[in-house]
């Protein structure tokens, strides 16, 4: 076991390189969530319900592939001593598929357009997962300490907040006014290149060692090859799924943290997808999308150090609860959009931004603690398996947020249109957009507190200050069967 006081601090180059990956992950997580649904409904005339199924289906695909990629990443680590190969493949292929997603020919009908977007976005999501799954597993391998990972992840989330602002405000600017298909294509090409560049930088910090490492061991130490490394290719899928379910079964901290983060991903995905509709139909100002993102992210960037200090003083899990409650209060503060839309909405949006910084930084800093705790209590490191399930949960939650919005739009009678057309939306649809941007996210994040209070891990469980680490089963023998 490694005592926290004996661990060297990560270099600034490593911290900056790892943070650069969030330019890519933030861009891919933000831009499709912001524009893909409205691209389908307002530029390609795809009905709202069908558009929601496309966005959700492409993201739910992650549930199928992410555990397999996590298993493959662990196996690659055992063989080569690094997770770098998967990350590089994802970084190089994503820009191509991302651009293709927004390259639907102008003459394509709604059905052909829907199929085009579905296939291209499935490929883009696969490329993203090849990078994201091993990327999330890296902190447990880069730094073995509780506070060290907090520092590493704080800078990563700061870069993530910057990326959200960059793509949330810059994406619509690249697209230009209206919903022209050529504008979306320019946005897709330029944004895809920036996303890929950020990912490529992050691949350089993936550690290289001669053999596999335990997820809780410091950089430079090795362990024997993981048992999964000798598994035949024909059984790879079965092994991947089994390891994913084993991670959920044996780690209560992981289950509770994932459940909370999943519900919050649904809430943030819903608000992200709804921003363009709020700007267009509630505030009647296309530029309001950029203003909403500026109001959300600027406070997040400024307040990030405060969440780091709170985590060090009171614990990450307590800070996460505070951030969650604060976000719910901010979302409820937007309810008056129903009867009095106006610039005042940027106030509660800024409050949500302060909370959002904590809701991103703290659970991402808690995840490598969970991975390290599992490695120490069960004697085997499976960082890829954990990060695969985590990525699947996060992306599925974000997709379900868009699905909830599309369901609201369909129920309230939202009218889809083609690029260049102007339609009047029924009052019920406009009210539905306002409610989906306020009340529903508030309920979701408050519900996430139910699993979060059962998380259980503390700093002493990670940094060798506890006399005995907590275990999730009365007997751990079953974990090694």
Coordinates of N, CA, C and O in Angstrom, one line a residue, residues 294-460:
X294 N -22.7 31.4 -21.6 CA -21.8 32.3 -20.9 C -22.2 32.4 -19.5 O -21.3 32.4 -18.6
X295 N -23.5 32.6 -19.2 CA -24.0 32.7 -17.8 C -23.7 31.5 -17.0 O -23.5 31.5 -15.8
X296 N -23.8 30.3 -17.7 CA -23.6 29.0 -17.0 C -22.2 28.8 -16.7 O -21.8 28.4 -15.6
X297 N -21.3 29.0 -17.7 CA -19.9 28.5 -17.6 C -19.0 29.5 -16.9 O -18.0 29.0 -16.2
X298 N -19.2 30.8 -17.1 CA -18.2 31.7 -16.5 C -18.2 31.6 -15.0 O -17.1 31.5 -14.4
X299 N -19.4 31.5 -14.3 CA -19.3 31.2 -12.8 C -18.7 29.9 -12.5 O -18.0 29.7 -11.5
X300 N -18.9 28.9 -13.4 CA -18.3 27.5 -13.1 C -16.8 27.6 -13.1 O -16.1 27.0 -12.2
X301 N -16.2 28.3 -14.1 CA -14.8 28.5 -14.1 C -14.2 29.2 -12.9 O -13.2 28.9 -12.3
X302 N -14.9 30.3 -12.5 CA -14.5 31.1 -11.4 C -14.6 30.4 -10.1 O -13.7 30.6 -9.2
X303 N -15.6 29.5 -9.9 CA -15.9 28.9 -8.6 C -15.2 27.5 -8.5 O -15.3 26.9 -7.4
X304 N -14.6 27.0 -9.5 CA -14.0 25.7 -9.4 C -13.0 25.5 -8.3 O -13.1 24.5 -7.5
X305 N -12.1 26.5 -8.0 CA -11.3 26.3 -6.8 C -12.0 26.2 -5.5 O -11.5 25.6 -4.6
X306 N -13.2 26.8 -5.4 CA -14.0 26.8 -4.2 C -14.4 25.4 -3.9 O -14.4 24.9 -2.7
X307 N -14.9 24.6 -4.9 CA -15.3 23.3 -4.8 C -14.1 22.4 -4.4 O -14.3 21.4 -3.6
X308 N -13.0 22.6 -4.9 CA -11.8 21.9 -4.5 C -11.5 22.0 -3.1 O -11.2 21.1 -2.3
X309 N -11.5 23.3 -2.6 CA -11.2 23.6 -1.2 C -12.3 22.9 -0.3 O -12.0 22.4 0.8
X310 N -13.6 23.0 -0.7 CA -14.6 22.4 0.1 C -14.4 20.9 0.2 O -14.6 20.3 1.2
X311 N -14.0 20.2 -0.9 CA -13.8 18.8 -0.9 C -12.6 18.4 0.0 O -12.7 17.4 0.7
X312 N -11.6 19.2 0.0 CA -10.5 18.9 0.9 C -10.8 19.1 2.4 O -10.4 18.4 3.3
X313 N -11.7 20.1 2.7 CA -12.1 20.4 4.0 C -13.1 19.5 4.6 O -13.0 18.9 5.7
X314 N -14.2 19.2 3.8 CA -15.3 18.5 4.3 C -15.5 17.1 3.6 O -16.4 16.3 4.0
X315 N -14.8 16.8 2.5 CA -15.0 15.6 1.8 C -15.7 15.8 0.5 O -16.5 16.7 0.4
X316 N -15.3 15.0 -0.5 CA -15.9 15.2 -1.8 C -17.4 14.9 -1.8 O -18.2 15.5 -2.5
X317 N -17.8 13.8 -1.1 CA -19.2 13.4 -1.1 C -20.1 14.5 -0.5 O -21.2 14.7 -1.0
X318 N -19.6 15.2 0.6 CA -20.4 16.3 1.1 C -20.5 17.4 0.2 O -21.6 18.1 0.1
X319 N -19.4 17.8 -0.5 CA -19.4 18.8 -1.4 C -20.4 18.5 -2.6 O -21.1 19.4 -3.1
X320 N -20.4 17.3 -3.0 CA -21.3 16.8 -4.1 C -22.8 17.0 -3.7 O -23.6 17.5 -4.5
X321 N -23.1 16.8 -2.5 CA -24.5 17.0 -2.0 C -24.8 18.5 -2.0 O -25.9 18.9 -2.5
X322 N -23.9 19.3 -1.6 CA -24.2 20.8 -1.6 C -24.4 21.2 -3.0 O -25.3 22.0 -3.3
X323 N -23.5 20.8 -3.9 CA -23.7 21.2 -5.3 C -25.0 20.8 -5.9 O -25.7 21.5 -6.7
X324 N -25.4 19.6 -5.6 CA -26.7 19.0 -6.1 C -27.9 19.9 -5.6 O -28.8 20.2 -6.4
X325 N -27.9 20.2 -4.3 CA -29.0 21.0 -3.8 C -29.0 22.4 -4.4 O -30.1 22.9 -4.8
X326 N -27.9 22.9 -4.6 CA -27.8 24.3 -5.2 C -28.3 24.3 -6.6 O -29.0 25.2 -7.0
X327 N -28.0 23.3 -7.4 CA -28.4 23.2 -8.7 C -29.9 23.1 -8.8 O -30.6 23.7 -9.7
X328 N -30.5 22.3 -7.9 CA -32.0 22.1 -7.9 C -32.7 23.5 -7.6 O -33.7 23.8 -8.2
X329 N -32.1 24.2 -6.7 CA -32.7 25.6 -6.3 C -32.6 26.5 -7.6 O -33.5 27.2 -7.9
X330 N -31.5 26.4 -8.3 CA -31.3 27.3 -9.5 C -32.3 26.9 -10.6 O -32.9 27.7 -11.2
X331 N -32.5 25.6 -10.8 CA -33.5 25.1 -11.8 C -34.9 25.5 -11.5 O -35.6 26.0 -12.3
X332 N -35.3 25.4 -10.2 CA -36.6 25.9 -9.8 C -36.7 27.4 -10.0 O -37.8 27.9 -10.2
X333 N -35.6 28.1 -9.9 CA -35.7 29.6 -10.1 C -36.0 30.0 -11.5 O -36.3 31.2 -11.7
X334 N -36.0 29.0 -12.4 CA -36.3 29.3 -13.8 C -37.8 29.1 -14.1 O -38.2 29.3 -15.3
X335 N -38.6 28.6 -13.2 CA -40.0 28.3 -13.4 C -40.8 29.6 -14.0 O -41.6 29.4 -14.8
X336 N -40.5 30.8 -13.5 CA -41.2 32.0 -14.0 C -41.1 32.2 -15.5 O -41.7 33.1 -16.1
X337 N -40.2 31.4 -16.2 CA -40.2 31.5 -17.7 C -41.5 31.3 -18.3 O -41.9 31.7 -19.4
X338 N -42.4 30.5 -17.6 CA -43.7 30.2 -18.0 C -44.6 31.5 -18.3 O -45.3 31.5 -19.3
X339 N -44.5 32.5 -17.4 CA -45.3 33.6 -17.5 C -44.6 35.0 -17.7 O -45.2 36.0 -18.0
X340 N -43.3 35.0 -17.4 CA -42.5 36.2 -17.5 C -41.1 36.0 -18.1 O -40.1 36.2 -17.4
X341 N -41.0 35.5 -19.3 CA -39.7 35.3 -19.9 C -38.9 36.6 -20.0 O -39.5 37.7 -20.3
X342 N -37.6 36.5 -19.8 CA -36.8 37.8 -19.9 C -35.3 37.5 -19.5 O -34.9 36.4 -19.2
X343 N -34.6 38.6 -19.6 CA -33.1 38.5 -19.3 C -32.8 38.1 -17.9 O -31.7 37.6 -17.6
X344 N -33.8 38.1 -17.0 CA -33.6 37.7 -15.6 C -33.1 36.3 -15.5 O -32.5 35.9 -14.5
X345 N -33.4 35.5 -16.5 CA -33.1 34.0 -16.4 C -31.6 33.8 -16.3 O -31.2 32.7 -15.9
X346 N -30.8 34.8 -16.7 CA -29.3 34.6 -16.6 C -28.9 34.6 -15.2 O -27.8 34.0 -14.9
X347 N -29.7 35.1 -14.3 CA -29.3 35.0 -12.8 C -29.3 33.6 -12.3 O -28.3 33.1 -11.8
X348 N -30.5 32.9 -12.4 CA -30.5 31.5 -11.9 C -29.6 30.6 -12.7 O -29.1 29.6 -12.2
X349 N -29.4 31.0 -14.0 CA -28.4 30.2 -14.8 C -27.0 30.3 -14.3 O -26.3 29.3 -14.2
X350 N -26.6 31.5 -13.8 CA -25.3 31.7 -13.2 C -25.2 30.9 -11.9 O -24.1 30.2 -11.6
X351 N -26.3 30.8 -11.1 CA -26.3 30.0 -9.9 C -26.1 28.5 -10.3 O -25.4 27.8 -9.6
X352 N -26.8 28.1 -11.3 CA -26.7 26.7 -11.8 C -25.3 26.4 -12.2 O -24.7 25.3 -12.0
X353 N -24.6 27.4 -12.8 CA -23.2 27.3 -13.2 C -22.3 27.0 -12.1 O -21.4 26.2 -12.1
X354 N -22.5 27.7 -11.0 CA -21.7 27.5 -9.8 C -21.9 26.1 -9.3 O -20.9 25.4 -8.9
X355 N -23.1 25.6 -9.2 CA -23.4 24.3 -8.8 C -22.8 23.2 -9.8 O -22.3 22.2 -9.4
X356 N -23.0 23.5 -11.1 CA -22.5 22.6 -12.1 C -21.1 22.3 -12.0 O -20.6 21.1 -12.2
X357 N -20.2 23.3 -11.6 CA -18.8 23.0 -11.4 C -18.6 21.9 -10.4 O -17.8 21.0 -10.6
X358 N -19.3 22.0 -9.3 CA -19.2 20.9 -8.3 C -19.7 19.6 -8.7 O -19.2 18.5 -8.4
X359 N -20.9 19.6 -9.5 CA -21.5 18.4 -9.9 C -20.7 17.7 -10.9 O -20.9 16.5 -11.2
X360 N -19.7 18.4 -11.6 CA -18.8 17.7 -12.5 C -17.5 17.3 -11.8 O -17.0 16.2 -12.0
X361 N -16.9 18.2 -11.1 CA -15.6 18.0 -10.6 C -15.6 16.9 -9.5 O -14.7 16.0 -9.5
X362 N -16.6 16.9 -8.6 CA -16.5 16.1 -7.4 C -16.8 14.6 -7.8 O -16.0 13.7 -7.4
X363 N -17.8 14.3 -8.5 CA -18.0 12.8 -8.9 C -16.9 12.3 -9.7 O -16.5 11.1 -9.6
X364 N -16.3 13.1 -10.6 CA -15.2 12.6 -11.4 C -14.0 12.4 -10.6 O -13.1 11.6 -10.9
X365 N -13.8 13.2 -9.5 CA -12.7 12.9 -8.6 C -13.0 11.7 -7.6 O -12.1 11.1 -7.1
X366 N -14.3 11.4 -7.4 CA -14.7 10.3 -6.6 C -14.5 9.0 -7.3 O -14.2 7.9 -6.7
X367 N -14.7 9.0 -8.6 CA -14.6 7.7 -9.4 C -13.3 7.0 -9.3 O -13.3 5.8 -9.0
X368 N -12.1 7.7 -9.5 CA -10.9 7.0 -9.3 C -10.7 6.5 -7.8 O -10.0 5.5 -7.6
X369 N -11.3 7.2 -6.9 CA -11.2 6.6 -5.5 C -11.9 5.3 -5.4 O -11.5 4.4 -4.7
X370 N -13.1 5.2 -6.1 CA -13.9 4.0 -6.1 C -13.1 2.9 -6.8 O -13.0 1.7 -6.3
X371 N -12.4 3.2 -7.9 CA -11.6 2.2 -8.6 C -10.4 1.7 -7.7 O -10.2 0.5 -7.6
X372 N -9.7 2.6 -7.0 CA -8.6 2.3 -6.2 C -9.1 1.5 -5.0 O -8.5 0.5 -4.5
X373 N -10.3 1.8 -4.4 CA -10.8 1.1 -3.3 C -11.2 -0.3 -3.6 O -10.9 -1.3 -2.9
X374 N -11.7 -0.5 -4.8 CA -12.1 -1.8 -5.3 C -10.8 -2.7 -5.5 O -10.8 -3.9 -5.1
X375 N -9.8 -2.1 -6.0 CA -8.5 -2.8 -6.3 C -7.9 -3.3 -4.9 O -7.4 -4.4 -4.9
X376 N -8.0 -2.5 -3.9 CA -7.4 -2.8 -2.6 C -8.2 -3.8 -1.8 O -7.7 -4.6 -1.1
X377 N -9.5 -3.7 -1.9 CA -10.4 -4.6 -1.1 C -10.7 -5.9 -1.8 O -11.0 -6.9 -1.2
X378 N -10.5 -6.0 -3.1 CA -10.8 -7.2 -3.9 C -9.6 -7.8 -4.6 O -9.7 -8.8 -5.3
X379 N -8.5 -7.1 -4.5 CA -7.2 -7.6 -5.0 C -7.1 -7.7 -6.5 O -6.2 -8.4 -7.1
X380 N -7.8 -6.9 -7.3 CA -7.7 -6.9 -8.7 C -8.1 -5.5 -9.3 O -9.1 -4.9 -8.9
X381 N -7.3 -5.0 -10.2 CA -7.6 -3.7 -10.8 C -8.3 -3.8 -12.1 O -7.9 -4.5 -13.0
X382 N -9.5 -3.2 -12.2 CA -10.3 -3.3 -13.4 C -10.8 -1.9 -13.7 O -12.0 -1.6 -13.8
X383 N -9.9 -0.9 -13.9 CA -10.2 0.4 -14.1 C -11.0 0.6 -15.4 O -12.0 1.4 -15.5
X384 N -10.7 -0.2 -16.4 CA -11.4 -0.1 -17.7 C -12.9 -0.5 -17.6 O -13.8 0.0 -18.2
X385 N -13.1 -1.6 -16.8 CA -14.4 -2.1 -16.6 C -15.3 -1.0 -15.9 O -16.4 -0.8 -16.3
X386 N -14.7 -0.4 -14.8 CA -15.5 0.7 -14.1 C -15.7 1.9 -15.1 O -16.8 2.4 -15.1
X387 N -14.7 2.3 -15.8 CA -14.9 3.5 -16.6 C -15.8 3.2 -17.8 O -16.5 4.1 -18.3
X388 N -15.8 1.9 -18.3 CA -16.7 1.6 -19.3 C -18.2 1.7 -18.9 O -19.0 2.3 -19.6
X389 N -18.5 1.2 -17.7 CA -19.9 1.3 -17.2 C -20.2 2.7 -16.9 O -21.3 3.2 -17.2
X390 N -19.2 3.5 -16.4 CA -19.4 4.9 -16.1 C -19.8 5.7 -17.3 O -20.7 6.5 -17.4
X391 N -19.0 5.5 -18.4 CA -19.2 6.2 -19.6 C -20.6 5.9 -20.2 O -21.3 6.7 -20.7
X392 N -20.9 4.6 -20.2 CA -22.2 4.1 -20.7 C -23.3 4.8 -19.9 O -24.3 5.3 -20.5
X393 N -23.2 4.9 -18.6 CA -24.2 5.5 -17.8 C -24.3 7.0 -18.0 O -25.5 7.5 -18.2
X394 N -23.2 7.7 -18.2 CA -23.2 9.1 -18.4 C -23.8 9.5 -19.8 O -24.7 10.3 -19.9
X395 N -23.4 8.8 -20.8 CA -23.9 9.1 -22.2 C -25.3 8.7 -22.3 O -26.1 9.4 -23.0
X396 N -25.7 7.6 -21.7 CA -27.1 7.2 -21.8 C -28.0 8.2 -21.1 O -29.1 8.6 -21.5
X397 N -27.5 8.7 -19.9 CA -28.3 9.7 -19.2 C -28.5 11.0 -20.0 O -29.6 11.5 -20.0
X398 N -27.4 11.4 -20.6 CA -27.5 12.6 -21.4 C -28.5 12.4 -22.6 O -29.2 13.3 -22.9
X399 N -28.4 11.2 -23.2 CA -29.3 10.9 -24.3 C -30.8 10.9 -23.8 O -31.7 11.3 -24.5
X400 N -31.0 10.3 -22.7 CA -32.3 10.2 -22.1 C -32.9 11.6 -21.8 O -34.1 11.9 -21.9
X401 N -32.0 12.6 -21.5 CA -32.4 13.9 -21.3 C -33.0 14.5 -22.6 O -34.1 15.1 -22.6
X402 N -32.4 14.3 -23.7 CA -32.9 14.7 -25.0 C -34.2 13.9 -25.4 O -35.1 14.5 -25.9
X403 N -34.3 12.7 -25.0 CA -35.5 11.9 -25.2 C -36.7 12.4 -24.4 O -37.8 12.5 -24.9
X404 N -36.4 12.8 -23.2 CA -37.5 13.4 -22.4 C -38.0 14.7 -23.0 O -39.2 14.9 -23.1
X405 N -37.1 15.5 -23.5 CA -37.5 16.8 -24.2 C -38.3 16.4 -25.4 O -39.3 17.1 -25.7
X406 N -37.8 15.5 -26.2 CA -38.6 15.1 -27.5 C -40.0 14.6 -27.1 O -40.9 14.9 -27.9
X407 N -40.1 13.9 -26.0 CA -41.4 13.4 -25.6 C -42.3 14.5 -25.2 O -43.5 14.6 -25.6
X408 N -41.8 15.5 -24.5 CA -42.5 16.7 -24.1 C -43.0 17.4 -25.4 O -44.1 17.9 -25.5
X409 N -42.0 17.6 -26.3 CA -42.4 18.3 -27.6 C -43.5 17.6 -28.3 O -44.4 18.2 -28.8
X410 N -43.4 16.3 -28.4 CA -44.4 15.5 -29.1 C -45.8 15.6 -28.4 O -46.8 15.8 -29.1
X411 N -45.8 15.5 -27.1 CA -47.1 15.5 -26.4 C -47.7 16.9 -26.5 O -49.0 17.0 -26.6
X412 N -46.9 18.0 -26.5 CA -47.5 19.3 -26.5 C -47.7 19.9 -27.9 O -48.1 21.0 -28.1
X413 N -47.5 19.1 -28.9 CA -47.8 19.5 -30.3 C -46.8 20.3 -31.0 O -47.2 21.1 -31.9
X414 N -45.5 20.1 -30.7 CA -44.5 20.9 -31.4 C -44.5 20.5 -32.9 O -44.6 19.4 -33.3
X415 N -44.3 21.6 -33.7 CA -44.3 21.4 -35.2 C -42.9 21.5 -35.7 O -42.2 22.5 -35.6
X416 N -42.5 20.4 -36.4 CA -41.1 20.3 -37.0 C -41.2 21.1 -38.4 O -42.2 21.3 -39.0
X417 N -40.0 21.4 -38.9 CA -39.9 22.2 -40.1 C -38.6 21.9 -40.8 O -37.6 21.4 -40.2
X418 N -38.5 22.4 -42.1 CA -37.2 22.3 -42.8 C -36.5 23.6 -42.7 O -37.0 24.6 -42.3
X419 N -35.2 23.5 -43.1 CA -34.4 24.7 -43.1 C -35.0 25.8 -43.9 O -35.4 25.6 -45.1
X420 N -35.1 27.0 -43.4 CA -35.6 28.2 -44.1 C -37.1 28.4 -43.9 O -37.6 29.5 -44.2
X421 N -37.8 27.4 -43.3 CA -39.2 27.6 -43.0 C -39.4 28.2 -41.6 O -38.6 28.1 -40.7
X422 N -40.5 29.0 -41.5 CA -40.9 29.6 -40.2 C -42.2 29.1 -39.8 O -43.2 29.2 -40.6
X423 N -42.3 28.5 -38.6 CA -43.6 28.0 -38.2 C -43.9 28.6 -36.8 O -43.0 28.9 -36.0
X424 N -45.2 28.7 -36.5 CA -45.7 29.2 -35.2 C -46.0 28.0 -34.3 O -46.7 27.1 -34.7
X425 N -45.4 28.0 -33.1 CA -45.6 26.9 -32.2 C -46.8 27.1 -31.3 O -47.0 28.2 -30.9
X426 N -47.5 26.1 -31.0 CA -48.7 26.2 -30.1 C -48.2 26.6 -28.7 O -47.1 26.3 -28.3
X427 N -49.1 27.3 -28.0 CA -48.7 27.7 -26.6 C -48.3 26.6 -25.7 O -47.4 26.7 -24.9
X428 N -49.0 25.5 -25.9 CA -48.7 24.3 -25.1 C -47.3 23.8 -25.3 O -46.6 23.4 -24.3
X429 N -46.8 23.9 -26.5 CA -45.4 23.5 -26.8 C -44.4 24.4 -26.1 O -43.4 24.0 -25.6
X430 N -44.7 25.7 -26.2 CA -43.8 26.7 -25.6 C -43.8 26.5 -24.0 O -42.7 26.6 -23.4
X431 N -44.9 26.3 -23.4 CA -45.0 26.0 -22.0 C -44.2 24.8 -21.6 O -43.5 24.7 -20.6
X432 N -44.4 23.7 -22.5 CA -43.7 22.5 -22.3 C -42.2 22.7 -22.3 O -41.4 22.1 -21.5
X433 N -41.7 23.5 -23.2 CA -40.2 23.8 -23.3 C -39.8 24.4 -22.0 O -38.7 24.1 -21.4
X434 N -40.5 25.4 -21.4 CA -40.2 26.1 -20.2 C -40.1 25.2 -19.0 O -39.2 25.2 -18.2
X435 N -41.1 24.3 -18.9 CA -41.2 23.3 -17.8 C -40.0 22.3 -17.9 O -39.5 21.9 -16.9
X436 N -39.7 21.9 -19.1 CA -38.7 20.9 -19.3 C -37.3 21.5 -19.0 O -36.3 20.8 -18.7
X437 N -37.2 22.8 -18.9 CA -36.0 23.5 -18.7 C -35.8 23.9 -17.2 O -34.8 24.3 -16.7
X438 N -36.9 23.6 -16.4 CA -36.9 24.1 -15.0 C -37.3 23.0 -14.0 O -36.5 22.4 -13.3
X439 N -38.6 22.7 -14.0 CA -39.1 21.8 -13.0 C -38.6 20.4 -13.1 O -38.2 19.8 -12.1
X440 N -38.6 19.8 -14.3 CA -38.2 18.4 -14.5 C -36.7 18.2 -14.1 O -36.4 17.3 -13.4
X441 N -35.7 19.1 -14.5 CA -34.4 18.9 -14.1 C -34.2 19.0 -12.5 O -33.4 18.3 -11.9
X442 N -35.0 19.9 -11.9 CA -34.9 20.0 -10.5 C -35.3 18.8 -9.8 O -34.7 18.3 -8.8
X443 N -36.4 18.2 -10.2 CA -36.9 16.9 -9.7 C -35.8 15.8 -9.8 O -35.6 15.0 -8.9
X444 N -35.2 15.7 -11.0 CA -34.2 14.7 -11.2 C -33.0 14.8 -10.3 O -32.5 13.8 -9.8
X445 N -32.5 16.0 -10.2 CA -31.3 16.1 -9.4 C -31.6 15.9 -7.9 O -30.7 15.4 -7.1
X446 N -32.8 16.3 -7.4 CA -33.1 16.1 -6.1 C -33.3 14.6 -5.8 O -32.9 14.1 -4.7
X447 N -33.8 13.9 -6.8 CA -33.9 12.4 -6.7 C -32.5 11.7 -6.6 O -32.4 10.7 -5.9
X448 N -31.5 12.3 -7.2 CA -30.2 11.8 -7.2 C -29.6 11.7 -5.8 O -28.6 11.0 -5.5
X449 N -30.1 12.5 -4.9 CA -29.6 12.5 -3.5 C -29.9 11.2 -2.8 O -29.2 10.9 -1.9
X450 N -30.9 10.5 -3.2 CA -31.3 9.2 -2.6 C -30.2 8.2 -2.6 O -29.8 7.7 -1.6
X451 N -29.6 7.9 -3.8 CA -28.5 7.0 -3.8 C -27.2 7.6 -3.3 O -26.4 6.9 -2.7
X452 N -27.0 8.9 -3.4 CA -25.8 9.6 -3.1 C -25.5 9.5 -1.6 O -24.4 9.3 -1.2
X453 N -26.6 9.5 -0.7 CA -26.3 9.5 0.7 C -25.8 8.1 1.2 O -25.3 8.0 2.3
X454 N -25.9 7.1 0.3 CA -25.4 5.8 0.7 C -24.0 5.5 0.1 O -23.5 4.4 0.2
X455 N -23.3 6.5 -0.4 CA -22.0 6.3 -1.0 C -21.0 5.7 -0.1 O -20.4 4.7 -0.4
X456 N -20.7 6.3 1.1 CA -20.0 5.6 2.1 C -18.5 5.8 2.2 O -17.9 5.7 3.3
X457 N -17.8 6.0 1.1 CA -16.3 6.1 1.1 C -15.9 7.5 1.7 O -16.5 8.5 1.4
X458 N -14.8 7.5 2.5 CA -14.2 8.7 3.0 C -12.7 8.7 2.7 O -12.2 7.7 2.3
X459 N -12.1 9.8 3.0 CA -10.7 9.9 2.7 C -9.8 8.8 3.4 O -8.9 8.3 2.8
X460 N -10.2 8.5 4.6 CA -9.4 7.5 5.3 C -9.5 6.1 4.7 O -8.6 5.3 4.9

